[in-house]
Amino acid sequence: MKLVRKDFVKDAAGFVKLVPEEPEDLWHVYNLIAPNDHISAVTVRKVNRETSSGGNEAERVRLKLEVKVETVEYDNVAAVLRVRGKNMAENEHVRLGAYHTLEIDQQRPFVLTKSNWDSIAIDLLKEACDPAASADVAAVILQEGLANICLLGQSVTTTKARLETSIPRKRGAAIAGYDKALNKFFENVLQGVLRHVDFSIVKCLIIASPGFTKDQFYNYMMLEASRRELRNIIENKSKIVLAHSSSGYKHSLKEVLAEPAVMAQIKDTRAAKEVKVMQDFFSMLSQDSARAFYGPKHVEAAQERIAIQTLLITDELFRCADIPTRRRYVDLVESVKEMGGDVHVFSSMHPSGEQLGQLTGIAAILRFPLPDLEDMEL
Amino acid sequence: MPRKFNRSINYDDEDDGYDDYDDYYDDDDEEAPSSVKHPYRASGASELGKALFSPLPPWKLKKTTLVQQVSDDDAVKDSGILTRIEIMGQNKSVYVPSSPQYTGVVPFKFDYPSPDDKVRASNSGTKGNAVKAPVKAAAVKSKDVAKTVEAQPKKPKASANLSNVGSSNHKEASNAKLKAAELGASPKEMEGAEPQVLEGIMHMTLEGDYRERGKGREQTPALQKPIEAFIPESWILEEIKQERKPLLHLIVIGHVDAGKSTLMGHILHLLGRVSQKEMHKNERESKQKGKGSFAYAWVLDEGSEERARGVTMTVAVAHFETPKLRVVLLDAPGHRDFVPNMISGAAQADAAVLVVDASLGAFEAGLDGEGQSGGQTREHAQLVRSLGVEQLIVAVNKMDAVNYSQKRYDFIKGSLHSFLRQCGFKEAAISWIPVCAMEGENLIAPPSAPALKSWYSGPTLMESVDSFEQPLRNTLKPFRLIVAELVKTRSLGQAAVSGKLESGALRIGSKVLVMPIGEIATVKAIEQDGHPLTVALAGDSVDVGLTGVEPAVLISGGVLCHPDYPVPVVTKLEIRVLILGITVPILRGGQVVLHAHHARESAKVAELVALLDSKSGAVVRKKPRCLTANQSALIEIIPERSMCLEVYSQFKALGRIALRDGGKTLAVGIITRIISCQ
């Protein structure tokens, strides 16, 4: 994301002008925008006007509007952000206070004005505008008859395609049918890869499956690539990594990311770090359950005792509607940092973030056990 | 509500249940006088006799299926007592309870009045009598029977247990009815007003069911029949009379490279199920590839990938016969990545052969694994038990590698024995046999190697397989077939499935409902092991060709069922699980793969309902924070897409589940409640 202008100080009002450049930037913007912020951008609105003859005529007018945000919608697959709110800038076509929905798209500049820039928002902005951070990984997770093609961005995982076929079983003469069905399935997966994976962006392509399906698919892909001269694949052969997963479902992605061979490739990406922290949390929970807690009340109680070593929190919680709740979480994050703890803000668009989201969205690993907290009913 | 479910799985707390019933009899006494207009009452004949010979067909049927139903439970042996007790059990549940927390069930007979009754009921104000009559008859009768049981000289406690087994079997009746009893009938009955009671009952029978089953079904209330209302068609009864050689599904399990496929391949070869020509071909080809030792395994491992890698990947199916049995052999893969396939195979199995590798280090790896939660010997044994396999042979393979040492054999037996007992196998149901698959030692013929002959004189593997008992089949229940795989052969056509008939019977021309899609299809052809059949009964595994349906709507894990008795398509369910040796605890919101029969679906743990005492099943803690190894718990699960499942107590084959994640089995269990379905 391009930061065109900024004018704010911490914990005070101010504005920034931004230009989203990639689909993932919209995700950052989605997290950045909170209700009651002001957004101004160029937009198109259908305006009814009376003609001289007395009839009505609709016209689409391009104009610049500023809205006070009420709701924000994010479409992951289409990469569009819609911001709905009341108009704040008087205009010859749109009344003050009339509702309008702005669409924020890639390469369209907009100005975001906040009444309060807290530390989370500032960190988020910094991260969103860091050009080095973007690194995409594509993953094909498959098992016989099921495949998911996913794109992992810095903070967003998108399932681009899900393929499912029934593969008849092997036996006697039917064995030929089995091979045929399997090849047809692989062909579909290959088509999906060709359509959705852009090797100019993607750093590596992970093929993961239980058993030997990944090798079978890899062989099939290479064979077809040389037969049909799919330059895209032949030239990027070195980017393909094979990994093990326990199933073809999307949630196996977290196993794949934890695999050393894959870890090495995507070492510095956020997804890899999140997976690691999540694993730490789970192993702590099973080894010493008095040192790992989840749920806002338990975690806050632990922070009162300055016990938090690592705080895991999803961005979803900051996006929540009212300011006091957001303030509460921001304060929690700041106080953990002050006490020398680590804070990991998980992206809810990654598998590990999704998992954390299921666990109320907040969890903590403690410095020392708090057995009394464990028994507390909060 | 929970108590009922507890009982259906765990028979420990039966005694209290019996006490409860006593209370109901008292209530019954109070109410009895108000039912003077009862037609049966006027006649002088014994109530028991009347009820027994009442013309309702399901009732008669009950008697014929009696032993079959009850002996599902191991505790019950004496069928002599049974007959009486079973009847009593039914009667007890017949009586609509007055206590609101009692979750008993009103059985089929009265829920679904015969057509005549229905007509009468709808015609006029006699509504009440039509339904009420049998209720009262049964209520009175139950008292009689209660007396008979008490009068019996045999241990009263045991019979109390038995009777509850009977009744709980019956209670398994239908979830829907159960709910109906709670919703409509019992509160109204509390008020004591007769017409309301009747209304309650009517309400329960006519409305209650689909209210519970959800909106999707509301348009087709005709489908809402409980399984017990099923009247087998005459041809099914005819078929049952014919003598057939019992059929047994045998699954071969064990750690990777324990020699499962080789063992079975060799047996098939010795039995002459593999032609000489084929065997030569296998030998030649395997030698060419430098895998001479795989010649026998290749009998079952036909896939090119399987042969190239020397690992079984999918469940291979073969058929052979022993003197007493027809055996369907399922050769499961041992590699840990293919456990899902093995689960699918085990769901069909009636008995299992656990193959363990006797050679030094290999056995230990199978049991304890390398740094993981365990090898596949351990995982498979736990899985097959939880998937309903009760009879087990442990074949200690590769005895030649340890010079047929008795010491090694005893060591393996000693270390496996306690583990298998812990898994829930009964002492008497486990047999131990030393074999050598490659040499063919002790497979069909008694051992020839002097080292083995010197100390082993027990049965051969084949003799042990022959001594397996065929489990009881639910032939008299409505037809259900769980789709294991899709097949495409010329004789069956494009839309063809293979699977095991879990209940009922099927013949060419039968109409079946294809679930979860809900379309009707017609059976075009039935095949078993490549031979055409006209009729298939419960327990058979068959290939079925269908017409009138797109091949694309058939999925493995789907169910073909009787059009009038559809399988619920579940979207949320409550399960009771035993957590296995896991390292990562199970938390709310955890992502798992839910395996049930042949279906698997990604699922989410919606709620940790309660932590249970693993012995008594009592609730230790509600809403636990997390579940760790070896705990027992009630949890709620939401599969990503709906699945064909059923409460365990109603239909066992559809009610067993396993939860897996990250290549490990996290938990095994049974479905206790269906929370919502399509």
Short mmCIF file of C-alpha atoms in Angstrom, two decimals, chain B residues 16 28 38 47 50 65 80 115 151-152 167 173 178 228 241 333 342 369 371 390 404 560 609 672:
data_model
loop_
_atom_site.label_atom_id
_atom_site.label_comp_id
_atom_site.label_asym_id
_atom_site.label_seq_id
_atom_site.Cartn_x
_atom_site.Cartn_y
_atom_site.Cartn_z
CA ASP B 16 -31.96 -46.98 39.25
CA ASP B 28 -50.80 -46.36 36.60
CA HIS B 38 -61.92 -49.49 27.64
CA GLU B 47 -54.91 -58.43 29.49
CA LYS B 50 -55.10 -59.73 24.64
CA THR B 65 -37.07 -60.47 16.10
CA GLY B 80 -35.85 -68.27 27.84
CA PRO B 115 -54.79 -47.53 9.05
CA ALA B 151 -41.76 -64.04 41.00
CA GLN B 152 -38.95 -65.68 39.16
CA SER B 167 -36.65 -51.53 27.35
CA ALA B 173 -36.97 -46.67 19.16
CA LEU B 178 -38.79 -39.28 22.49
CA GLU B 228 -39.96 -49.86 14.38
CA LYS B 241 -36.28 -68.81 5.81
CA PRO B 333 -3.62 -50.32 4.59
CA MET B 342 -8.76 -48.28 7.01
CA GLY B 369 5.79 -45.73 17.34
CA GLY B 371 8.22 -40.34 19.01
CA GLU B 390 -15.69 -57.44 18.85
CA TYR B 404 9.83 -69.50 16.05
CA LEU B 560 -29.26 -45.86 0.15
CA VAL B 609 -20.60 -30.03 26.87
CA THR B 672 -25.77 -39.63 21.48
#
